[in-house]
Short mmCIF file of C-alpha atoms and ligand atoms in Angstrom, two decimals:
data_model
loop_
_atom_site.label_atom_id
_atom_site.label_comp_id
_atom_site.label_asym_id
_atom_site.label_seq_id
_atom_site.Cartn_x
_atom_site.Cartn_y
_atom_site.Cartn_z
CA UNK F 135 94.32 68.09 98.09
CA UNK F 136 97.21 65.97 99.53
CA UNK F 137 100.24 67.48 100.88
CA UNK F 138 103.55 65.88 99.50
CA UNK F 139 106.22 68.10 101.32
CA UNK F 140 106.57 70.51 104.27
CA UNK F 141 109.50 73.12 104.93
CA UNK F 142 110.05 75.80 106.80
CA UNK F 143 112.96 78.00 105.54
CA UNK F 144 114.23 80.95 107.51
CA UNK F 145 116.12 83.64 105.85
CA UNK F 146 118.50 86.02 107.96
CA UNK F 147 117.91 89.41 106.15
CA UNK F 148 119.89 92.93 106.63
CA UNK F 149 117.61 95.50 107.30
CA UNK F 150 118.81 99.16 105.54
CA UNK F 151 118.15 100.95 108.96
CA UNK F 152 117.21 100.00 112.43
CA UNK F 153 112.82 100.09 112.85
CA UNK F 154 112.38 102.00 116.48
CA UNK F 155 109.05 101.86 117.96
CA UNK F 156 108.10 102.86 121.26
CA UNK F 157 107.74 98.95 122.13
CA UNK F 158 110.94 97.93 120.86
CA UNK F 159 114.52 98.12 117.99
CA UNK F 160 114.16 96.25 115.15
CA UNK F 161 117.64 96.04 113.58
CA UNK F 162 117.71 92.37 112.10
CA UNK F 163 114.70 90.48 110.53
CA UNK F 164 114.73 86.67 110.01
CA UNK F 165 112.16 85.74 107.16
CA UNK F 166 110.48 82.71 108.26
CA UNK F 167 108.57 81.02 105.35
CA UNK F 168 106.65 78.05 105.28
CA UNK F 169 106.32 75.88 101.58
CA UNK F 170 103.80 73.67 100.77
CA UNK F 171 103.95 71.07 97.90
CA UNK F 172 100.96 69.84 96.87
CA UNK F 173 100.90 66.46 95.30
CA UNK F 174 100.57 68.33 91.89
CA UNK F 175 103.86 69.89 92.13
CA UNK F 176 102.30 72.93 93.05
CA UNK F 177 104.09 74.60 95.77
CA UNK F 178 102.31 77.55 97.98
CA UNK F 179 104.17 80.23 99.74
CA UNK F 180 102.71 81.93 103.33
CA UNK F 181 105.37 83.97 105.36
CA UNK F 182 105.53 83.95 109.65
CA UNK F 183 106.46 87.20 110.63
CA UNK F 184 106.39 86.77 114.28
CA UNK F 185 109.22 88.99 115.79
CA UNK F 186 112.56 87.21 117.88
CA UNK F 187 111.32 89.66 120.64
CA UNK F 188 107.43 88.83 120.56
CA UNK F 189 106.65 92.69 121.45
CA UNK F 190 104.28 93.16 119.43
CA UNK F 191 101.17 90.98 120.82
CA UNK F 192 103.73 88.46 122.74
CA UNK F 193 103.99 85.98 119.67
CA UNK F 194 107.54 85.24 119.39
CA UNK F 195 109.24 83.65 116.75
CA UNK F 196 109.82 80.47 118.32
CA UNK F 197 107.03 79.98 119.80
CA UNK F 198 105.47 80.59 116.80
CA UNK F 199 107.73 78.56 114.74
CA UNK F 200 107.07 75.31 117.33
CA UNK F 201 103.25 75.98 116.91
CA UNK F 202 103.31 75.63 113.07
CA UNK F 203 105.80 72.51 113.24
CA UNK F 204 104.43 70.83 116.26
CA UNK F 205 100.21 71.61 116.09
CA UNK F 206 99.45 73.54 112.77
CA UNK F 207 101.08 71.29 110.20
CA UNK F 208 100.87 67.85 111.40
CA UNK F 209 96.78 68.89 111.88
CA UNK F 210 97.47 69.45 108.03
CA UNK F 211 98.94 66.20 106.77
CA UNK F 212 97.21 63.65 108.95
CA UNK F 213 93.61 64.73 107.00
CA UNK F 214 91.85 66.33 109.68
CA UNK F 215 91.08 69.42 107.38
CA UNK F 216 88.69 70.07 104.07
CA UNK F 217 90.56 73.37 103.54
CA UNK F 218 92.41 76.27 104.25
CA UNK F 219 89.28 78.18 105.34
CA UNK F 220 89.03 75.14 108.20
CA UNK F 221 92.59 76.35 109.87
CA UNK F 222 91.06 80.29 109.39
CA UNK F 223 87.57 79.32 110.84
CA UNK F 224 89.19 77.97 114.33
CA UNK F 225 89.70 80.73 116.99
CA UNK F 226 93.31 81.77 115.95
CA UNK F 227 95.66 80.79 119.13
CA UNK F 228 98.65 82.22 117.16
CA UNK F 229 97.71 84.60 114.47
CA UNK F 230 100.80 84.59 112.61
CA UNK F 231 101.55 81.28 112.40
CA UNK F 232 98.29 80.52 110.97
CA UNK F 233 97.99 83.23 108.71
CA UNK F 234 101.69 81.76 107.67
CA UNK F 235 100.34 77.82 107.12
CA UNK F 236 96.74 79.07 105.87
CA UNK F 237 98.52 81.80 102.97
CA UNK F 238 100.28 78.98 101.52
CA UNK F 239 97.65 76.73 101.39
CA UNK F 240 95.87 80.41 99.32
CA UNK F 241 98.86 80.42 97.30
CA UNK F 242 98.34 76.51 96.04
CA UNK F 243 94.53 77.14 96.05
CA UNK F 244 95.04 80.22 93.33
CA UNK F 245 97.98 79.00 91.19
CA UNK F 246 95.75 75.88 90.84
CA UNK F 247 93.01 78.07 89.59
CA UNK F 248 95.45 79.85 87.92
CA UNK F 249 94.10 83.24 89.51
CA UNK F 250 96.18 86.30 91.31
CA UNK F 251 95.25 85.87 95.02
CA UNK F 252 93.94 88.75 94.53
CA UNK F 253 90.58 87.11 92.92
CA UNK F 254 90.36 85.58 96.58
CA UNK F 255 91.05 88.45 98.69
CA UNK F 256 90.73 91.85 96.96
CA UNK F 257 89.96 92.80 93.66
CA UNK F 258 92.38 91.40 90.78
CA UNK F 259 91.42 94.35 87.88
CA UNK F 260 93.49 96.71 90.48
CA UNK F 261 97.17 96.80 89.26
CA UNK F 262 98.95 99.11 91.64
CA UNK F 263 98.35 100.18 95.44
CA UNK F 264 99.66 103.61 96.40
CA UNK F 265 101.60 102.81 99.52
CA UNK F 266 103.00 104.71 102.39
CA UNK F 267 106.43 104.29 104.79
CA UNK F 268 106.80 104.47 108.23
CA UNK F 269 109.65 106.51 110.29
CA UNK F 270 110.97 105.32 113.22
CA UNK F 271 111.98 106.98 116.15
CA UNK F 272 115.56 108.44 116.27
CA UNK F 273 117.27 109.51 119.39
CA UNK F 274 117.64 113.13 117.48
CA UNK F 275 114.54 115.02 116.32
CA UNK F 276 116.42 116.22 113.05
CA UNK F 277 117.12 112.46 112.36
CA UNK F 278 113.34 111.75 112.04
CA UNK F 279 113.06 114.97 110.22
CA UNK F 280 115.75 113.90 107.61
CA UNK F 281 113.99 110.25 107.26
CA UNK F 282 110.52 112.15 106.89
CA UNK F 283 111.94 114.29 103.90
CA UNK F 284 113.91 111.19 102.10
CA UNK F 285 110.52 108.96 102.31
CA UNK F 286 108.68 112.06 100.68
CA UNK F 287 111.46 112.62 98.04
CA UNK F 288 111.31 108.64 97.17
CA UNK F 289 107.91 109.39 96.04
CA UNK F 290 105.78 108.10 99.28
CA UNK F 291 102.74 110.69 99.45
CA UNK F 292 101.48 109.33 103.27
CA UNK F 293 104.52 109.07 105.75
CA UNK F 294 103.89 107.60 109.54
CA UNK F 295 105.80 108.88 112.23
CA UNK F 296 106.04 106.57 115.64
CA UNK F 297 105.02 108.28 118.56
CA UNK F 298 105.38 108.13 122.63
CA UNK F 299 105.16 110.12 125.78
CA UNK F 300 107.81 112.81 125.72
CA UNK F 301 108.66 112.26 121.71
CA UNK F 302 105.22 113.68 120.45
CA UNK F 303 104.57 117.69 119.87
CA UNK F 304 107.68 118.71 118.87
CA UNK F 305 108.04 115.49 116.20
CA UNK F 306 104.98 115.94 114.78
CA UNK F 307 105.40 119.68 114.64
CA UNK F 308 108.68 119.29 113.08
CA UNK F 309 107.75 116.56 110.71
CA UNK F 310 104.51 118.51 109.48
CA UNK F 311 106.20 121.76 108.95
CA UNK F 312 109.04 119.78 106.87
CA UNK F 313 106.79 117.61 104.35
CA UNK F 314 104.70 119.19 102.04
CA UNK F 315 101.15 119.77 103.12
CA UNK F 316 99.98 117.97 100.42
CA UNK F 317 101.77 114.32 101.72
CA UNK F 318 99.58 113.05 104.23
CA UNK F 319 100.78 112.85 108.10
CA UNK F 320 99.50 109.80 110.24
CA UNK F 321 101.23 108.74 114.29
CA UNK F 322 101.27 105.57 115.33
CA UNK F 323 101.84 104.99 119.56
CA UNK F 324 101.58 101.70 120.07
CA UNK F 325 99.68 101.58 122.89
CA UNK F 326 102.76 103.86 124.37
CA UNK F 327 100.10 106.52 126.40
CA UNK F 328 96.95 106.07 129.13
CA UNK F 329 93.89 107.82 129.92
CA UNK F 330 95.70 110.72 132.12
CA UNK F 331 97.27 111.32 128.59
CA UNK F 332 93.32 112.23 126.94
CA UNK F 333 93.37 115.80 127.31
CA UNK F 334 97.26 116.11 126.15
CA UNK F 335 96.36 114.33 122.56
CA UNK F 336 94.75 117.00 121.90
CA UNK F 337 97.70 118.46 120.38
CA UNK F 338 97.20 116.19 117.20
CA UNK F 339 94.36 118.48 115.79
CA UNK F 340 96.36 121.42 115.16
CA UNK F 341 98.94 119.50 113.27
CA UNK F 342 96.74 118.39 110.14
CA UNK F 343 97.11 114.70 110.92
CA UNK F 344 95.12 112.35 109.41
CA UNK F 345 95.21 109.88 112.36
CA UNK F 346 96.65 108.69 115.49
CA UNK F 347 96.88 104.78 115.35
CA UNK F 348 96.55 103.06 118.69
CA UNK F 349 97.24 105.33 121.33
CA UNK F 350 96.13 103.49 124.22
CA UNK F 351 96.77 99.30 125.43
CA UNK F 352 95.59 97.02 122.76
CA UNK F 353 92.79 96.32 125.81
CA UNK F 354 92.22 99.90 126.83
CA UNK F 355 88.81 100.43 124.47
CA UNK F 356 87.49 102.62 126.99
CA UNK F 357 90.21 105.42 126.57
CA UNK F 358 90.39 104.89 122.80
CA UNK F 359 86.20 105.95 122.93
CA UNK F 360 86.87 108.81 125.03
CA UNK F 361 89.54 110.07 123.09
CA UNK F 362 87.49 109.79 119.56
CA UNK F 363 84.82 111.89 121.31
CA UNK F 364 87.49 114.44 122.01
CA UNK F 365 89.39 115.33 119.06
CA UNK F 366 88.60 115.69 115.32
CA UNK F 367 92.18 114.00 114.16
CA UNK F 368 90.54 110.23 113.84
CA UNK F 369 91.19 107.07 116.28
CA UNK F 370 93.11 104.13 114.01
CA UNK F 371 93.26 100.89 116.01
CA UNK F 372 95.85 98.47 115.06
CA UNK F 373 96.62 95.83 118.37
CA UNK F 374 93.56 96.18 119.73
CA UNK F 375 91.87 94.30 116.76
CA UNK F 376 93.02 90.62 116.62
CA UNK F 377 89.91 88.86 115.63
CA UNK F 378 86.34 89.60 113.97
CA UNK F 379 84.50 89.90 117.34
CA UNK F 380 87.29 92.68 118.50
CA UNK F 381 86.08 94.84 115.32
CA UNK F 382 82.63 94.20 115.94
CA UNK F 383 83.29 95.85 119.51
CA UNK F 384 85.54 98.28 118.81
CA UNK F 385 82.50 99.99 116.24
CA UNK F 386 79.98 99.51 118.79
CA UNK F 387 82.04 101.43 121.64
CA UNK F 388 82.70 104.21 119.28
CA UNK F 389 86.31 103.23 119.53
CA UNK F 390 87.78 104.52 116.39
CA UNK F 391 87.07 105.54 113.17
CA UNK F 392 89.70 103.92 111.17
CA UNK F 393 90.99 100.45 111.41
CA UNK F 394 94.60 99.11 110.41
CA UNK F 395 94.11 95.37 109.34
CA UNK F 396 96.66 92.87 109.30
CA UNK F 397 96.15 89.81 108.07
CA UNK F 398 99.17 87.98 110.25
CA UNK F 399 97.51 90.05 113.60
CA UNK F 400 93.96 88.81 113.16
CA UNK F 401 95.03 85.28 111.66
CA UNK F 402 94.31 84.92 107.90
CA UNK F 403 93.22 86.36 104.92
CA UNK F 404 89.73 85.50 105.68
CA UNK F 405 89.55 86.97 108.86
CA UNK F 406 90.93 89.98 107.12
CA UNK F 407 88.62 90.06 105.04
CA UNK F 408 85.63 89.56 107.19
CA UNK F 409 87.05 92.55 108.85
CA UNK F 410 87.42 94.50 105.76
CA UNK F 411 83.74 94.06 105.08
CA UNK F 412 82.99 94.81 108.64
CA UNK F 413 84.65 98.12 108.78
CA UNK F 414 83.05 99.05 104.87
CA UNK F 415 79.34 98.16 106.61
CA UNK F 416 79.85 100.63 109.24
CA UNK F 417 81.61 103.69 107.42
CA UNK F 418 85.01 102.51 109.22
CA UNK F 419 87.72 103.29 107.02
CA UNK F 420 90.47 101.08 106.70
CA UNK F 421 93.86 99.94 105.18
CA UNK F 422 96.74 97.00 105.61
CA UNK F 423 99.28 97.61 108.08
CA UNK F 424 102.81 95.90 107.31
CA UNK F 425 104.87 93.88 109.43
CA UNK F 426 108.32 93.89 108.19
CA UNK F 427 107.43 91.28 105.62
CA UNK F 428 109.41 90.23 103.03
CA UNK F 429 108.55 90.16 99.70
CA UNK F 430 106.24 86.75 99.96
CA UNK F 431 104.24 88.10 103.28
CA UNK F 432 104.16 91.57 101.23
CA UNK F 433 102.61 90.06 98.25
CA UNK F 434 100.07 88.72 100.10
CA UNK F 435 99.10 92.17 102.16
CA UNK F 436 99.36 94.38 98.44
CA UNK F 437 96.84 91.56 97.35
CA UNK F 438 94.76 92.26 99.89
CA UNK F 439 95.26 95.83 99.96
CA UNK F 440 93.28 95.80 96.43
CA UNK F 441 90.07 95.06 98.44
CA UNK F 442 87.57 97.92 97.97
CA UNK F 443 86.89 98.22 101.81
CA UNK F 444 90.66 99.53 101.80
CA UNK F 445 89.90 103.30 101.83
CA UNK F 446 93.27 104.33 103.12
CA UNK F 447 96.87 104.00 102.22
CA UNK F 448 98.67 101.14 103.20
CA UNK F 449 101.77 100.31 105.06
CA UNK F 450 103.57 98.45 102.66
CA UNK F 451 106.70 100.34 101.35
CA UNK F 452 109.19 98.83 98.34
CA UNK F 453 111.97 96.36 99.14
CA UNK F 454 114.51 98.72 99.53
CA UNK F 455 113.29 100.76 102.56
CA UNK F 456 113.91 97.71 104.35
CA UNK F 457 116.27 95.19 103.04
CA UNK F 458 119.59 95.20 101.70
CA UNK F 459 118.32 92.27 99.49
CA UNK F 460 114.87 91.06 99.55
CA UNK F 461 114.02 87.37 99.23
CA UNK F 462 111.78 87.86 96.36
CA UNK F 463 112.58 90.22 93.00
CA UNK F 464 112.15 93.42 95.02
CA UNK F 465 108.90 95.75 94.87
CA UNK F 466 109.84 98.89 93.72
CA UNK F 467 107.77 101.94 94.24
CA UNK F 468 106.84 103.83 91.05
CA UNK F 469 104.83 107.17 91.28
CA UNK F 470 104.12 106.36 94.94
CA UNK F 471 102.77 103.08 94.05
CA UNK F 472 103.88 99.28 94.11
CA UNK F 473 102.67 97.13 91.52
CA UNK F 474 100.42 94.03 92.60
CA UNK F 475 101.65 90.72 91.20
CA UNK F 476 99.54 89.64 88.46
CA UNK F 477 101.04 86.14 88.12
CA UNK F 478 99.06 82.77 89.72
CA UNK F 479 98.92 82.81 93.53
CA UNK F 480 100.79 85.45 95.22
CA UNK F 481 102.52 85.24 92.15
CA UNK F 482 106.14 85.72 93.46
CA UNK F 483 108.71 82.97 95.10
CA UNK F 484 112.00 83.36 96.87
CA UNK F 485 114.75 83.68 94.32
CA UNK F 486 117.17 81.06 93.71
CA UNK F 487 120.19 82.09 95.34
CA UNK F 488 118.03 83.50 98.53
CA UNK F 489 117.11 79.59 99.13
CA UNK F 490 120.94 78.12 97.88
CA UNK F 491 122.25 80.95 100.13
CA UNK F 492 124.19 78.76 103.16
CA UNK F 493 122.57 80.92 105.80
CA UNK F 494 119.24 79.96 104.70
CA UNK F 495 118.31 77.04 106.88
CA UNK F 496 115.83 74.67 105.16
CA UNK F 497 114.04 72.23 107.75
CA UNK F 498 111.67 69.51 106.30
CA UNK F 499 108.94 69.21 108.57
CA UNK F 500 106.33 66.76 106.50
CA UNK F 501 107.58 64.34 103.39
CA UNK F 502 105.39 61.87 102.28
MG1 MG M 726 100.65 100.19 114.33
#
């Protein structure tokens, strides 16, 4: 395949509600999306959803941005690649740019083919992916109380609460006793605790929740093991799992029982995958974690999320828990669900007057 045109196109978007986590505020989102144009016409989508604050695993947007421009794309149009499973194969230096580059080369692949990505990466006879939503943390417990109960009556049936020293017991006791028992509870830390905080997590197992997601340092496997020996609630690792070989010794330290994969974390859809198959070869359960995609990087996670190695609800809720207007027609959650696009590729694009929108910046990077 030759590559006719380059661009990457970033799209301010207003978030409905400010995304606290105990690493950092997420109150505005920038959609950064890379498209490809094949010399076919066909143009791919792939989404960067590196954060303006990098606090997630220290890839910021612009770094991120410079990486694709500057290393990952001009490695794409001067010929030194077969394929987008040649960007996926190299160690990933920065996950979520090549995840970004390496999706939209996924997206040309499959609307070539004329398949749903989801022939690539998941299972394509699967039309809808019950989903779940994530609260974040509110400086008032009744606040994350009220969000719980509004995710539950929107239909969601697994709500995440976030998680950190000094904002645990009481919000998971609260939250628990407020949802039905039948919606299921899961905490996510993000890496906010250490080992002198073993014996305290302990309070999980009396709350019926159905996991605590990275409680310790994304390098801190040690305390993750100890803690998975010492409760029943299971051990979800999310940061700690960037790359194949991560997984691999996460299982064989007894590290968790559950892993969240993320295809922009760990660097591609076929890293994901090789995860995914990973974690169903070991009796590791799994599921997608989001990142505040929009609805191109979110298309590309449901796809995935149709992979039978997913045993667990994902995090991947409908445009309008987190954007005043989406860039993409919105996902709407039906019964619980979100429907997976059936169309070629990821089998959505950016609507019109997202990308005529004057605060969408359009930069050509590659023309031929
Ligand atoms: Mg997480």
């Amino acid at each position: 395949m030759r590559i006719d045109r380059v661009r990457i196109i970033t799209v301010p978007l207003q978030l409905v509600s400010p995304l606290r986590t105990s690493q950092g505020d997420h109150s505005t989102r920038t959609a950064t999306l890379v498209e490809i144009t094949a010399d076919d016409g066909t143009v791919g989508w792939g989404e960067n959803v590196a954060p303006e604050g990098g606090f997630y695993t220290g890839e910021t947007a612009d770094l991120s941005r410079a990486f694709m421009r500057d290393v990952l794309i001009p490695g794409l149009v001067n010929d030194s690649f077969e394929d987008d499973e040649d960007l996926d194969d190299e160690e990933a230096s920065m996950p979520m740019a090549d995840h970004a580059v390496s999706s939209a080369l996924a997206d040309i692949e499959m609307r070539q083919r004329g398949l749903p990505l989801a022939a690539a990466v998941g299972r394509p006879d699967v039309r809808t992916v019950r989903v779940g939503a994530v609260v974040g943390m509110h400086d008032v417990l009744d606040d994350v109380v009220a969000e719980a109960m509004q995710r539950v009556a929107d239909g969601y049936t697994r709500i995440k609460v976030k998680i950190a020293p000094g904002r645990d017991v009481d919000v998971v006791a609260a939250v628990r006793s407020a949802i039905p028992a039948s919606v299921d509870l899961h905490v996510d830390a993000n890496g906010a605790y250490d080992a002198s905080d073993i014996r305290h997590l302990a309070f999980l197992d009396a709350h019926n929740v159905g996991l605590v997601e990275q409680p310790f340092a994304h390098n801190d496997l040690a305390s993750h093991t100890r803690l998975s020996k010492s409760i029943v609630t299971p051990v979800c690792l999310d940061e700690s799992v960037e790359t194949v070989l991560d997984a691999m010794d996460a299982i064989a330290t007894a590290a968790c029982s559950v892993i969240n994969v993320k295809p922009s974390r760990v660097g591609g859809f076929h890293q994901a995958v090789a995860i995914l198959r990973l974690c169903a070869e070991n009796g590791i359960d799994a599921w997608i974690g989001g990142m505040l995609e929009s609805g191109i990087g979110r298309a590309g996670c449901l796809a995935l999320a149709t992979h039978p190695a997913c045993t667990m609800t994902p995090d991947l809720s409908a445009s309008s828990r987190y954007f005043v207007r989406d860039v993409t027609e919105p996902f709407v959650l039906v019964d619980g669900c979100l429907t997976v696009p059936t169309g070629p590729g990821l089998g959505v694009e950016p609507l019109p007057e997202v990308l005529e929108d004057p605060a969408t910046a359009i930069e050509t990077v590659f023309e031929r």
